[in-house]
JSON list of C-alpha atoms in Angstrom, two decimals:
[
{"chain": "A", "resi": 828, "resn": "UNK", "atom": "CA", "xyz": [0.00, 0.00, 0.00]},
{"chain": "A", "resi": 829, "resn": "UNK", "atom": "CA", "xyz": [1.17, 3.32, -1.12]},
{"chain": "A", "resi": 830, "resn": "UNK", "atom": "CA", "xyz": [1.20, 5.66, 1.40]},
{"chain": "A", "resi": 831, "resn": "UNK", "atom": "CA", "xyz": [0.02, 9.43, 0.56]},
{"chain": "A", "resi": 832, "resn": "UNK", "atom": "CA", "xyz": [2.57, 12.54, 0.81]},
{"chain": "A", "resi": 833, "resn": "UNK", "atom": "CA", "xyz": [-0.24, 13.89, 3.70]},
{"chain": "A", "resi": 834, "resn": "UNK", "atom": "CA", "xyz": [0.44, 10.44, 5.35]},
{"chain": "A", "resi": 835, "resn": "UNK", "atom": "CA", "xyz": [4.32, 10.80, 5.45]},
{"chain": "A", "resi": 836, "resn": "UNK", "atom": "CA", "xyz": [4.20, 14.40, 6.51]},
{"chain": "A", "resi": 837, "resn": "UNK", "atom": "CA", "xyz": [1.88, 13.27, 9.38]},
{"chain": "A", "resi": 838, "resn": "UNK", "atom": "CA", "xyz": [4.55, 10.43, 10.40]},
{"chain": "A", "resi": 839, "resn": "UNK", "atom": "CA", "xyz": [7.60, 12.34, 10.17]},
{"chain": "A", "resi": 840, "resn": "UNK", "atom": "CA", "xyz": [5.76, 15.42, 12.25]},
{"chain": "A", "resi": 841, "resn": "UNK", "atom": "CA", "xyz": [4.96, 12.63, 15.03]},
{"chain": "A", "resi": 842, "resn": "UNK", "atom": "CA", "xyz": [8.27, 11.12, 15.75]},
{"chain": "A", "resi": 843, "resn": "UNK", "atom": "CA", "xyz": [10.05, 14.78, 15.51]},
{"chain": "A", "resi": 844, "resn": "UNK", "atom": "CA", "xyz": [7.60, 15.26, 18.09]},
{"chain": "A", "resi": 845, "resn": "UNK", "atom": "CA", "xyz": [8.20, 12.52, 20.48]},
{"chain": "A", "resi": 846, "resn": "UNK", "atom": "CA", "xyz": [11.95, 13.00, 20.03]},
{"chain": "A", "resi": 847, "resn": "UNK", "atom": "CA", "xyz": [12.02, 16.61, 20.47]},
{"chain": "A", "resi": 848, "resn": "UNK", "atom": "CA", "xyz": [9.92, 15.03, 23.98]},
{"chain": "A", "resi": 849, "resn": "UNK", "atom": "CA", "xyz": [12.22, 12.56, 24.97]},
{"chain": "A", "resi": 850, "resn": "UNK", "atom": "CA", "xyz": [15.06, 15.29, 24.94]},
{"chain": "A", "resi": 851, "resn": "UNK", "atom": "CA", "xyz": [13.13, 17.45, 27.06]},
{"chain": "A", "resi": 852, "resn": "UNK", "atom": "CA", "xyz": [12.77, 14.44, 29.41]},
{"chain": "A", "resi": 853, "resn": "UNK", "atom": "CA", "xyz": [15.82, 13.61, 29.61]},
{"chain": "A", "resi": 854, "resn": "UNK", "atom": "CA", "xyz": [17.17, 17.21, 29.91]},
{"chain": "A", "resi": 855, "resn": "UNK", "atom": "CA", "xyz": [14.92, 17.71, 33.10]},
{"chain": "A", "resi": 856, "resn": "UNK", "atom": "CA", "xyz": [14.79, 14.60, 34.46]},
{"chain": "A", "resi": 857, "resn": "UNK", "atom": "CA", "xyz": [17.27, 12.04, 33.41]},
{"chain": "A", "resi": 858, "resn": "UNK", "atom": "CA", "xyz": [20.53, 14.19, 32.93]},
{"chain": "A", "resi": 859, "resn": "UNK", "atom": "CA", "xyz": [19.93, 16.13, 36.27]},
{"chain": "A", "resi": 860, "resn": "UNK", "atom": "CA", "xyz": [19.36, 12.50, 38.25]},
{"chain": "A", "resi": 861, "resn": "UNK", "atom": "CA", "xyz": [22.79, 11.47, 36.82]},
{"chain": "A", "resi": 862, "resn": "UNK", "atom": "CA", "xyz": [24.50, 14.84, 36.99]},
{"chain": "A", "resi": 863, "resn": "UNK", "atom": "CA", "xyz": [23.01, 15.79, 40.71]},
{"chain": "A", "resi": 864, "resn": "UNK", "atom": "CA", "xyz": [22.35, 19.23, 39.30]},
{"chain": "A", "resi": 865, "resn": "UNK", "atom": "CA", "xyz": [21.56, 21.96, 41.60]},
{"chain": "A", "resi": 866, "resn": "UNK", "atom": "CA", "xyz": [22.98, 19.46, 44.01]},
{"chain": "A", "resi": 867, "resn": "UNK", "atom": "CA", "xyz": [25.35, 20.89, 46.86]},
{"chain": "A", "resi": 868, "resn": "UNK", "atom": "CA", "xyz": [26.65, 20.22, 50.51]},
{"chain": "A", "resi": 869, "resn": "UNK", "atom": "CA", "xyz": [28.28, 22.47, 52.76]},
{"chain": "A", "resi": 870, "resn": "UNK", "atom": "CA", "xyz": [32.11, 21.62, 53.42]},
{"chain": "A", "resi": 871, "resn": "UNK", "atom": "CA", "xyz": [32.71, 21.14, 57.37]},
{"chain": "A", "resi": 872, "resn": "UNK", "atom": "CA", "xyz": [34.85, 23.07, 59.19]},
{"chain": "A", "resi": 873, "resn": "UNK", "atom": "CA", "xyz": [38.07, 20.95, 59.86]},
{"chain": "A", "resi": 874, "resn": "UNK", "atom": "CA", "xyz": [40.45, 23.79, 61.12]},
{"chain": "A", "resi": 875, "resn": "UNK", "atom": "CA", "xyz": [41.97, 22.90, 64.10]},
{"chain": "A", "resi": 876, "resn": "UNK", "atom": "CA", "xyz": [40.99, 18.87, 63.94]},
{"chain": "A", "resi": 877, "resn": "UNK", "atom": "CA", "xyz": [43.41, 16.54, 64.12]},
{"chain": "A", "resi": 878, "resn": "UNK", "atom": "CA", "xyz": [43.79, 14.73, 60.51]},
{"chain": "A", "resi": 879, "resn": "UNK", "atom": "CA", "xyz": [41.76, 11.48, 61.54]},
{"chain": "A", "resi": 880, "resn": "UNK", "atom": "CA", "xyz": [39.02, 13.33, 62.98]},
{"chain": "A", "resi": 881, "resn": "UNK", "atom": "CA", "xyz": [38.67, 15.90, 59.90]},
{"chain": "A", "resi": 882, "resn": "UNK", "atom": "CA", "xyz": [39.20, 12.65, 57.60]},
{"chain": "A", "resi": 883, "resn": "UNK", "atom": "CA", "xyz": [36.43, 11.16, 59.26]},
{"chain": "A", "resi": 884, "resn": "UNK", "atom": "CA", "xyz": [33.99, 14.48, 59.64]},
{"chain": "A", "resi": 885, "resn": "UNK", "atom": "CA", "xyz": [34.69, 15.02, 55.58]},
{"chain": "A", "resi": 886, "resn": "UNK", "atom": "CA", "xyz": [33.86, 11.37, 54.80]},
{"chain": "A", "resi": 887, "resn": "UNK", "atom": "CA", "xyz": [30.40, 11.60, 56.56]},
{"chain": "A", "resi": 888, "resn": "UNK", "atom": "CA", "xyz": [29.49, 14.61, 54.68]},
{"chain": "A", "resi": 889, "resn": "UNK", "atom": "CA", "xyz": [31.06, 13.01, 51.58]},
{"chain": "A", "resi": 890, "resn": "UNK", "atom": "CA", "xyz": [33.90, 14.63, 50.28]},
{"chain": "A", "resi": 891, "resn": "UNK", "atom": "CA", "xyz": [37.62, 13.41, 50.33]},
{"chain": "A", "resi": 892, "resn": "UNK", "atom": "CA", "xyz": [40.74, 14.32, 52.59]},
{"chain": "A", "resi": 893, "resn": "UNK", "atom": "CA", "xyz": [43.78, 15.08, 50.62]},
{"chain": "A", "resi": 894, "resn": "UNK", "atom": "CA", "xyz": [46.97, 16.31, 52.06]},
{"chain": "A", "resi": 895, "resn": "UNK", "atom": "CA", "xyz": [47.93, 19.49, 50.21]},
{"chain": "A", "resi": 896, "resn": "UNK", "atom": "CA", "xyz": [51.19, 20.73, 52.27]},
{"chain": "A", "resi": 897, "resn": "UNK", "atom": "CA", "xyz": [52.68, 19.97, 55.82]},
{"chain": "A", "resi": 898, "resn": "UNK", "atom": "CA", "xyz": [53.99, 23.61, 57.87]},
{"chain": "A", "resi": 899, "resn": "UNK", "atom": "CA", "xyz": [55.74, 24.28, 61.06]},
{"chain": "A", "resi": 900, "resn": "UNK", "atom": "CA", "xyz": [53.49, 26.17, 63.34]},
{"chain": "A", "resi": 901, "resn": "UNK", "atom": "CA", "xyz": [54.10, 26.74, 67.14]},
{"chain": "A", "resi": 902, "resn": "UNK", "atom": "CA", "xyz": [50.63, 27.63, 67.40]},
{"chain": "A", "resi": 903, "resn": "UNK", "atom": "CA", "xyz": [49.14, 24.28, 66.61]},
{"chain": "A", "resi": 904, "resn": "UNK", "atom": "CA", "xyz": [50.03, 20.52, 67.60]},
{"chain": "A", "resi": 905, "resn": "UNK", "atom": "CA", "xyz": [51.76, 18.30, 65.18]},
{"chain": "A", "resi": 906, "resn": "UNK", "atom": "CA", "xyz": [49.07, 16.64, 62.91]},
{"chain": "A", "resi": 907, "resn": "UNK", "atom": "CA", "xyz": [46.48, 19.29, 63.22]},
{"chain": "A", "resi": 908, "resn": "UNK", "atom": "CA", "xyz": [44.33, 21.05, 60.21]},
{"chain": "A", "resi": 909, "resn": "UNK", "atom": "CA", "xyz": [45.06, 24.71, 59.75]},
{"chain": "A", "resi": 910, "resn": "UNK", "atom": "CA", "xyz": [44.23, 25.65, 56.29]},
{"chain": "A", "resi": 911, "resn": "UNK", "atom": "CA", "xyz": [41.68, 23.77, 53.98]},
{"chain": "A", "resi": 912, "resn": "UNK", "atom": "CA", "xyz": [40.43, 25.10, 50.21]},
{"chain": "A", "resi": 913, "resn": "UNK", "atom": "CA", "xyz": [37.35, 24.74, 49.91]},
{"chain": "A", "resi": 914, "resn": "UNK", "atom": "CA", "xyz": [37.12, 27.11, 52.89]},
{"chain": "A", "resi": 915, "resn": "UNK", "atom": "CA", "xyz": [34.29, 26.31, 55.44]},
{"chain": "A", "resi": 916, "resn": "UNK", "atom": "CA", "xyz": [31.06, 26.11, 54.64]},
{"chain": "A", "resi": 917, "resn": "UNK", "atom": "CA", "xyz": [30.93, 27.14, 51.10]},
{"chain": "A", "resi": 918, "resn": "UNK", "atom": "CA", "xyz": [28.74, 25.02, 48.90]},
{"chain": "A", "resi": 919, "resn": "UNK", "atom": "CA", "xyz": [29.83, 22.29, 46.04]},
{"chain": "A", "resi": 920, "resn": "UNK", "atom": "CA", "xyz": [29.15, 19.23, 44.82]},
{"chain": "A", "resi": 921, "resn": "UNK", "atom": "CA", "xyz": [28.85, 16.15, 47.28]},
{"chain": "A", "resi": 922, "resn": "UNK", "atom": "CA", "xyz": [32.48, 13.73, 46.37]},
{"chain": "A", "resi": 923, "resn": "UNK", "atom": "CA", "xyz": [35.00, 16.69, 45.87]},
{"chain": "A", "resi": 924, "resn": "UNK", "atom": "CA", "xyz": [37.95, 16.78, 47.06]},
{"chain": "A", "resi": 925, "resn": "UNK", "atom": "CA", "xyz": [39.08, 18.94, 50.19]},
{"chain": "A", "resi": 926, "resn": "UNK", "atom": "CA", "xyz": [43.05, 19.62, 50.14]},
{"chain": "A", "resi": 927, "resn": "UNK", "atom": "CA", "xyz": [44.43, 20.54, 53.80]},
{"chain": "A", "resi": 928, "resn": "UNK", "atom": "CA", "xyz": [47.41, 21.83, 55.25]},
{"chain": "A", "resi": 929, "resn": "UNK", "atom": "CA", "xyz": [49.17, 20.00, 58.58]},
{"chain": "A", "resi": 930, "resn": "UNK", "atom": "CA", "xyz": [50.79, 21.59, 61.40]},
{"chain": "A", "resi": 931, "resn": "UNK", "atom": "CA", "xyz": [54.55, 20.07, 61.79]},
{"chain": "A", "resi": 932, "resn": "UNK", "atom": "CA", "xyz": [54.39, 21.55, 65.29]},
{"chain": "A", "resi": 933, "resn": "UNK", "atom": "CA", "xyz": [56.64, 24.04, 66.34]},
{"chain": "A", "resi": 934, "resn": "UNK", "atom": "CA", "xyz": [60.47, 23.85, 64.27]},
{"chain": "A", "resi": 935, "resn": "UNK", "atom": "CA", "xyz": [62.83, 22.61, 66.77]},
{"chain": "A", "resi": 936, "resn": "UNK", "atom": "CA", "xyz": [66.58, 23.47, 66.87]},
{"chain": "A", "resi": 937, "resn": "UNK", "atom": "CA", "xyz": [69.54, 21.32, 67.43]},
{"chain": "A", "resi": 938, "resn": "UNK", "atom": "CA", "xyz": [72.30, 22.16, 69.75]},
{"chain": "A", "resi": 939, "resn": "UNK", "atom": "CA", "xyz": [75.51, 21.84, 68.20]},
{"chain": "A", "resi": 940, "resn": "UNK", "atom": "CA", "xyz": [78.44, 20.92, 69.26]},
{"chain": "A", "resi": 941, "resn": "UNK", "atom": "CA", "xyz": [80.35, 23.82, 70.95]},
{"chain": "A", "resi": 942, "resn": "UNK", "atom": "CA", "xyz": [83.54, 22.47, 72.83]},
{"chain": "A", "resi": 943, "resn": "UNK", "atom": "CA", "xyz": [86.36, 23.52, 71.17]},
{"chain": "A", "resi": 944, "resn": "UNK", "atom": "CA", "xyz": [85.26, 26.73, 69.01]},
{"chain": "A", "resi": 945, "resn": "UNK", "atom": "CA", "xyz": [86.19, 30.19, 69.56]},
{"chain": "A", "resi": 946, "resn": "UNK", "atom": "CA", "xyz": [84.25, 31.99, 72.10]},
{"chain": "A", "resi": 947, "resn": "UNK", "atom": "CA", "xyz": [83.49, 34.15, 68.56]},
{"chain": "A", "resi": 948, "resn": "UNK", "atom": "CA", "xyz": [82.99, 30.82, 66.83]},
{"chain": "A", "resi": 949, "resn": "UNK", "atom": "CA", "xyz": [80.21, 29.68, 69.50]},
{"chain": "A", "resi": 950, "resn": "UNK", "atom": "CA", "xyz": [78.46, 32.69, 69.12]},
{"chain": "A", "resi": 951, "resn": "UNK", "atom": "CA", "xyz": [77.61, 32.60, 65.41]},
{"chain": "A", "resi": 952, "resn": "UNK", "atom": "CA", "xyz": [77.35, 28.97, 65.74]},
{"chain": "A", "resi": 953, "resn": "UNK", "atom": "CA", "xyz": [74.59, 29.54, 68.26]},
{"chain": "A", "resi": 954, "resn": "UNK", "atom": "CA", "xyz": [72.88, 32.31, 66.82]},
{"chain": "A", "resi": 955, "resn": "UNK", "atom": "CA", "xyz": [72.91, 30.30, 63.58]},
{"chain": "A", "resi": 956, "resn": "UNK", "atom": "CA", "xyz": [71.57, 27.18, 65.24]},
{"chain": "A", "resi": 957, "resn": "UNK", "atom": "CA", "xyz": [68.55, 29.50, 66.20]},
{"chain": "A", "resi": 958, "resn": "UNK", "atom": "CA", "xyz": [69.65, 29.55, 69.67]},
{"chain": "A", "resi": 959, "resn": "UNK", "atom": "CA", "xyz": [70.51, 32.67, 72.28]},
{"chain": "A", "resi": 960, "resn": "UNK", "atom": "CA", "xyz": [74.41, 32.91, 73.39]},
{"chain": "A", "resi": 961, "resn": "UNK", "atom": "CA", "xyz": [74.58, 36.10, 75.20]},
{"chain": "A", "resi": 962, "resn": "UNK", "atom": "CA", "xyz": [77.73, 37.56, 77.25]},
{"chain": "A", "resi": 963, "resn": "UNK", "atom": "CA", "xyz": [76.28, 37.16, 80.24]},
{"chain": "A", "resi": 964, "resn": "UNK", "atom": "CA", "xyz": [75.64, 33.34, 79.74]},
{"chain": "A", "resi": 965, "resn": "UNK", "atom": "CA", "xyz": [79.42, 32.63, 79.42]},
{"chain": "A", "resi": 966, "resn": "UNK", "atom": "CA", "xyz": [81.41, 31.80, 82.41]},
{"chain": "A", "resi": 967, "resn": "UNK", "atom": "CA", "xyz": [85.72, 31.50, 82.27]},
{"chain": "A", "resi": 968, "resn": "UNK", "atom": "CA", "xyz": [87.81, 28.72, 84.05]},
{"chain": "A", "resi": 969, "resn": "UNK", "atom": "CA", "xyz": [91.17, 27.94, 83.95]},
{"chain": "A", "resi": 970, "resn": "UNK", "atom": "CA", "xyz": [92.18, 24.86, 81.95]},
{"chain": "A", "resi": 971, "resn": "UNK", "atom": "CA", "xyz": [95.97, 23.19, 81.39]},
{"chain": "A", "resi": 972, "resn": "UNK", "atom": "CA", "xyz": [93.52, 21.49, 78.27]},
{"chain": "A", "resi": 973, "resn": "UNK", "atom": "CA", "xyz": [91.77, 24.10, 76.58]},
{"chain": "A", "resi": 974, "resn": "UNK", "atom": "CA", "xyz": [94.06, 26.84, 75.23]},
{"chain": "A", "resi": 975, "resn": "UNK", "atom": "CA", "xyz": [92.90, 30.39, 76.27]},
{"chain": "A", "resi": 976, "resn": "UNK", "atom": "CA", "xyz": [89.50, 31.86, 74.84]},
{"chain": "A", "resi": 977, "resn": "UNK", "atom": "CA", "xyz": [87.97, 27.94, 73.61]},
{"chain": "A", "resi": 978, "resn": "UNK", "atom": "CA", "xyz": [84.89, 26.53, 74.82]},
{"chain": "A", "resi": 979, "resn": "UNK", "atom": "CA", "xyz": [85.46, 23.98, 77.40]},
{"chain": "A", "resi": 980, "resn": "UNK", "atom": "CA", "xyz": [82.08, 22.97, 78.52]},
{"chain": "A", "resi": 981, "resn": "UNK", "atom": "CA", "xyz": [78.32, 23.49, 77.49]},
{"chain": "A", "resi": 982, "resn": "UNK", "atom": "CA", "xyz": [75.37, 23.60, 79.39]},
{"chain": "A", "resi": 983, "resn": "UNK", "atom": "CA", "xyz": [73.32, 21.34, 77.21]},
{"chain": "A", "resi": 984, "resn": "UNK", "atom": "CA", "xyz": [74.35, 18.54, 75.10]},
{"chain": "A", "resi": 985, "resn": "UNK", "atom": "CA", "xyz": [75.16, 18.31, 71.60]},
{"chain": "A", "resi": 986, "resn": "UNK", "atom": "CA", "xyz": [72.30, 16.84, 69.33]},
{"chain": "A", "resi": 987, "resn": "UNK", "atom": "CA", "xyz": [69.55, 17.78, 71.94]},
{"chain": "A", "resi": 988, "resn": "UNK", "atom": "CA", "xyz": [66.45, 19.38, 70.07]},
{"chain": "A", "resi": 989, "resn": "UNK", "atom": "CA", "xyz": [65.22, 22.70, 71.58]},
{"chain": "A", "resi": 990, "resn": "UNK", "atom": "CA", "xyz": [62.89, 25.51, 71.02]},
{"chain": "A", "resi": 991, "resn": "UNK", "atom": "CA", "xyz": [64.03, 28.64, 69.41]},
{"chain": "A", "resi": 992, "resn": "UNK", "atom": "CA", "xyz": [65.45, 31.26, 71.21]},
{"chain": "A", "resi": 993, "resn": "UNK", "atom": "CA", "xyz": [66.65, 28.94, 74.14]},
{"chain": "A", "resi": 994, "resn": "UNK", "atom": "CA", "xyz": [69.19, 30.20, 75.85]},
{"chain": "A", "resi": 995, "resn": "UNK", "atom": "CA", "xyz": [72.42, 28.36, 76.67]},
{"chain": "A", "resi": 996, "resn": "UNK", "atom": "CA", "xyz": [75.23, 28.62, 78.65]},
{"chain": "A", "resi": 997, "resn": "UNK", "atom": "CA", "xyz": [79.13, 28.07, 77.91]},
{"chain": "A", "resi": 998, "resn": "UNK", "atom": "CA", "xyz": [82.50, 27.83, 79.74]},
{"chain": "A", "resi": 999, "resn": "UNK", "atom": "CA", "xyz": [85.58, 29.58, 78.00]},
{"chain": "A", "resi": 1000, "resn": "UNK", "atom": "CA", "xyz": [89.17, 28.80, 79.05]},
{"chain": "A", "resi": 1001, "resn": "UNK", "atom": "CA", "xyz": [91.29, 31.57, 80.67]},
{"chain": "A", "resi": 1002, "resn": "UNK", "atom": "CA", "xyz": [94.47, 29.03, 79.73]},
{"chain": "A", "resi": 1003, "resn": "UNK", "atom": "CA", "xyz": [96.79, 27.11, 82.12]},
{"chain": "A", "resi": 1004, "resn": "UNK", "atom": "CA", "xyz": [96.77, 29.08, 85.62]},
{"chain": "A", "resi": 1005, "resn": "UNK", "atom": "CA", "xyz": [99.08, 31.39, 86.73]},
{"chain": "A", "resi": 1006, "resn": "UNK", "atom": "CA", "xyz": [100.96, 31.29, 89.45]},
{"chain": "A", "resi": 1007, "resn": "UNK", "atom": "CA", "xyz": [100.12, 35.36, 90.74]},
{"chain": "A", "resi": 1008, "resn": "UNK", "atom": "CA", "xyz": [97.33, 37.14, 89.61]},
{"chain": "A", "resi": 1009, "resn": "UNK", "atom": "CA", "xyz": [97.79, 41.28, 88.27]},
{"chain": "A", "resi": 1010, "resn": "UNK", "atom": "CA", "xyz": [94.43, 43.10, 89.35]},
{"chain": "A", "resi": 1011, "resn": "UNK", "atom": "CA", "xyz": [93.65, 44.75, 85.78]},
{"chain": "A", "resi": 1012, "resn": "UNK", "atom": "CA", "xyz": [92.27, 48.92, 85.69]},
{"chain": "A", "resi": 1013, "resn": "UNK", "atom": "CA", "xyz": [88.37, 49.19, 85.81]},
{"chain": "A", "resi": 1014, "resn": "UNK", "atom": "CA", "xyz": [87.83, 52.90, 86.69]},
{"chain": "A", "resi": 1015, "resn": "UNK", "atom": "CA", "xyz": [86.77, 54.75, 83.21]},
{"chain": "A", "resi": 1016, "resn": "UNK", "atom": "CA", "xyz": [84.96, 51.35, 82.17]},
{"chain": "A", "resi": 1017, "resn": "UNK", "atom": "CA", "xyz": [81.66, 50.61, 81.49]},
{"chain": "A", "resi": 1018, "resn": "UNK", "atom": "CA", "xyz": [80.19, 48.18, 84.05]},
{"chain": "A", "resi": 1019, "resn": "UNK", "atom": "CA", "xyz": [79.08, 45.21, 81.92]},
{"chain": "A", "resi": 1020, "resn": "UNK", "atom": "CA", "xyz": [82.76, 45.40, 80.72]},
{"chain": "A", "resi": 1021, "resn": "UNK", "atom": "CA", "xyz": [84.33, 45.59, 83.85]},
{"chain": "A", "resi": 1022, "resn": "UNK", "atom": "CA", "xyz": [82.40, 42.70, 84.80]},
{"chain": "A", "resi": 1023, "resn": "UNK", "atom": "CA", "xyz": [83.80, 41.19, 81.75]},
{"chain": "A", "resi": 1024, "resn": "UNK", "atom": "CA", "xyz": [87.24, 42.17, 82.38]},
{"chain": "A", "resi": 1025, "resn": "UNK", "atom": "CA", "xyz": [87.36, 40.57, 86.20]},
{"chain": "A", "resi": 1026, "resn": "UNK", "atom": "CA", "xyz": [85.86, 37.27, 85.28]},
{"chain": "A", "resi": 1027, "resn": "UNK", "atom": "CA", "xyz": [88.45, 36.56, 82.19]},
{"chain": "A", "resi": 1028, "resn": "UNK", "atom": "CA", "xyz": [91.55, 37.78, 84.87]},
{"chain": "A", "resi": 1029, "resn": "UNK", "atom": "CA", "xyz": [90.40, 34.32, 86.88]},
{"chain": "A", "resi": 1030, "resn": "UNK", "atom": "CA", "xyz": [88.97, 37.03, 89.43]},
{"chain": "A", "resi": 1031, "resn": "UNK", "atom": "CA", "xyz": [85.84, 36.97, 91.15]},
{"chain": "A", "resi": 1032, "resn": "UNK", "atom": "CA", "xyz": [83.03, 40.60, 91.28]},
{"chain": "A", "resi": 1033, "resn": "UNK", "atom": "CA", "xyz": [83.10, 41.47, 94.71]},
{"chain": "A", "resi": 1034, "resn": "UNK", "atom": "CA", "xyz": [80.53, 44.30, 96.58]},
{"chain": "A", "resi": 1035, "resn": "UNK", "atom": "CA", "xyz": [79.40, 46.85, 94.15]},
{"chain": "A", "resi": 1036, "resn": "UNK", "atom": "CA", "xyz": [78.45, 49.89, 95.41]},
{"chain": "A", "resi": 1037, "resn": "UNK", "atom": "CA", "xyz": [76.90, 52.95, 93.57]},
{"chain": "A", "resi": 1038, "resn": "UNK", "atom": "CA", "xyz": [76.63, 56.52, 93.65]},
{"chain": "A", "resi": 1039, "resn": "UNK", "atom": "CA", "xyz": [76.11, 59.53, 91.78]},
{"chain": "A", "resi": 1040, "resn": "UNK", "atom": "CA", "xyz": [78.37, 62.05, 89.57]},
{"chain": "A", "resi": 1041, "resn": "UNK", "atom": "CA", "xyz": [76.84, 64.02, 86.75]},
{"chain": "A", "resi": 1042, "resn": "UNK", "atom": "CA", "xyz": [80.28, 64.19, 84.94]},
{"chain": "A", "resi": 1043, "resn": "UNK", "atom": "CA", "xyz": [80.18, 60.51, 83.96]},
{"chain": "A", "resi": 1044, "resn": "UNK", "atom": "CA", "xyz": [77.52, 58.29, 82.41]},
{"chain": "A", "resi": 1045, "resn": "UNK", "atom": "CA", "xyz": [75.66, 55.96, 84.95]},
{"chain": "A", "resi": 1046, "resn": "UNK", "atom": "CA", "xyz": [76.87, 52.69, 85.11]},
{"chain": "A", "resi": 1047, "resn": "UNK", "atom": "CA", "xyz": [80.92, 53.84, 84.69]},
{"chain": "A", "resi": 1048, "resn": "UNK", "atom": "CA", "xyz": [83.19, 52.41, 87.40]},
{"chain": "A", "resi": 1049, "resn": "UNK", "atom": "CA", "xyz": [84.72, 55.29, 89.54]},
{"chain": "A", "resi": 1050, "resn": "UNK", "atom": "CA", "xyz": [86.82, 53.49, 91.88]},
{"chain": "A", "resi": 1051, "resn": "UNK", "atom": "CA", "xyz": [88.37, 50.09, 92.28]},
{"chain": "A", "resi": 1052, "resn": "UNK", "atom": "CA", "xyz": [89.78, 48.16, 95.35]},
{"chain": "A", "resi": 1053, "resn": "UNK", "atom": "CA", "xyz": [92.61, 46.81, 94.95]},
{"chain": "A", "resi": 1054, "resn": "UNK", "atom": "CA", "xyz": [94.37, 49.18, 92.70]},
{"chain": "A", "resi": 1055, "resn": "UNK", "atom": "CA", "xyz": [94.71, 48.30, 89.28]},
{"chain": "A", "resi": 1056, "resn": "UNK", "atom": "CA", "xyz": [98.74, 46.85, 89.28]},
{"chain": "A", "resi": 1057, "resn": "UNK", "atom": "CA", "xyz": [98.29, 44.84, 92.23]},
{"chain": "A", "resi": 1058, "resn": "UNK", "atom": "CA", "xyz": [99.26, 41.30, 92.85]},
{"chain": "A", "resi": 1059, "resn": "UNK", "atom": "CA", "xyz": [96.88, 39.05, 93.87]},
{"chain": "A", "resi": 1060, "resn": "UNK", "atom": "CA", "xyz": [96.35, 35.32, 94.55]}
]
């Protein structure tokens, strides 16, 4: 049976119909379903949370972990969360991924090895070590072993880790001892250097006394007993 050019038309109008429907239908309904268009979550806030826990809080809410960077941080405990992007609660797809930043805890330092070095040589190793060698933490003894101005003893071990800034405290070597002593001139000195000067003559800071005289600045030794020149045990 021969069909008209009417009937064709009709038949060709119908199925370009029903297709231009199922494309609708599966634009709206199918395609979204598989998609999960217009689908979102809120990311957790995981700051702060040890990595298990903010593993475990992101895997309920269903998104994935992943370790971006590690940092050191004195502010937070090793293994802790302190940056995440996403940030907190913005909105995206359920199943993305949520890269995260871990505290290394604070950076430790290592004491080095100081015995032997140059009082100079202490200090910048010190210093460079991220540790605090001031004047005032270095004490002088006499030493047949240590030739004079060497590090002969350290207050904390080599190799020991520390926090930054600690301070330590050395022992330099005034040499062999002598057999009589020469008390050295103070007056005209500053009195941190005075200080200085007594303790590297193998002498010990007696009484210190203070008073006033507008011609000099304050802390400048006047007067000195014994007199500079004399012998001493």
């Amino acid at each position: 049976m021969i069909r008209s050019a009417k009937e064709w038309g009709l038949a060709l109008l119908l199925i370009s119909t029903v297709f231009v429907i199922a494309i609708g239908l599966i634009d709206r309904m199918v395609m979204p379903a598989y998609t999960r268009h217009n689908e979102t979550v809120e990311i957790p806030d995981i700051v702060e949370m040890q990595q298990a826990q903010a593993d475990s809080v992101l895997q309920r809410a269903g998104f994935e972990l992943m370790v971006e960077s590690g940092r050191y941080d004195s502010h937070y405990p090793e293994g802790t969360v302190i940056d995440q992007n996403p940030q907190a609660f913005s909105e995206t797809k359920p199943g993305r991924r949520v890269y995260v930043t871990i505290s290394s805890g604070e950076q430790m330092c290592v004491m080095p090895n100081l015995i032997g070095k140059s009082d100079r040589d202490a200090v910048f190793t010190a210093h460079s070590s991220g540790l605090a060698l001031k004047e005032d933490n270095v004490g002088y003894e006499y030493s047949n072993y240590y030739p004079t101005g060497v590090i002969m003893a350290q207050s904390i071990p080599p190799g020991t880790k520390l926090k930054k800034d600690t301070h330590i405290h050395v022992t330099s070597s005034l040499g062999a001892l002598p057999t009589e002593f020469t008390i050295p001139s103070l007056i005209g000195q500053p009195f941190d250097r005075a200080r200085k000067i007594v303790l590297t003559s193998g002498l010990i800071l007696g009484e210190v006394t203070y008073s006033v005289n507008v011609k000099l600045l304050p802390n400048t030794v006047m007067g000195q007993s014994p007199s500079a020149g004399t012998l001493a045990e």
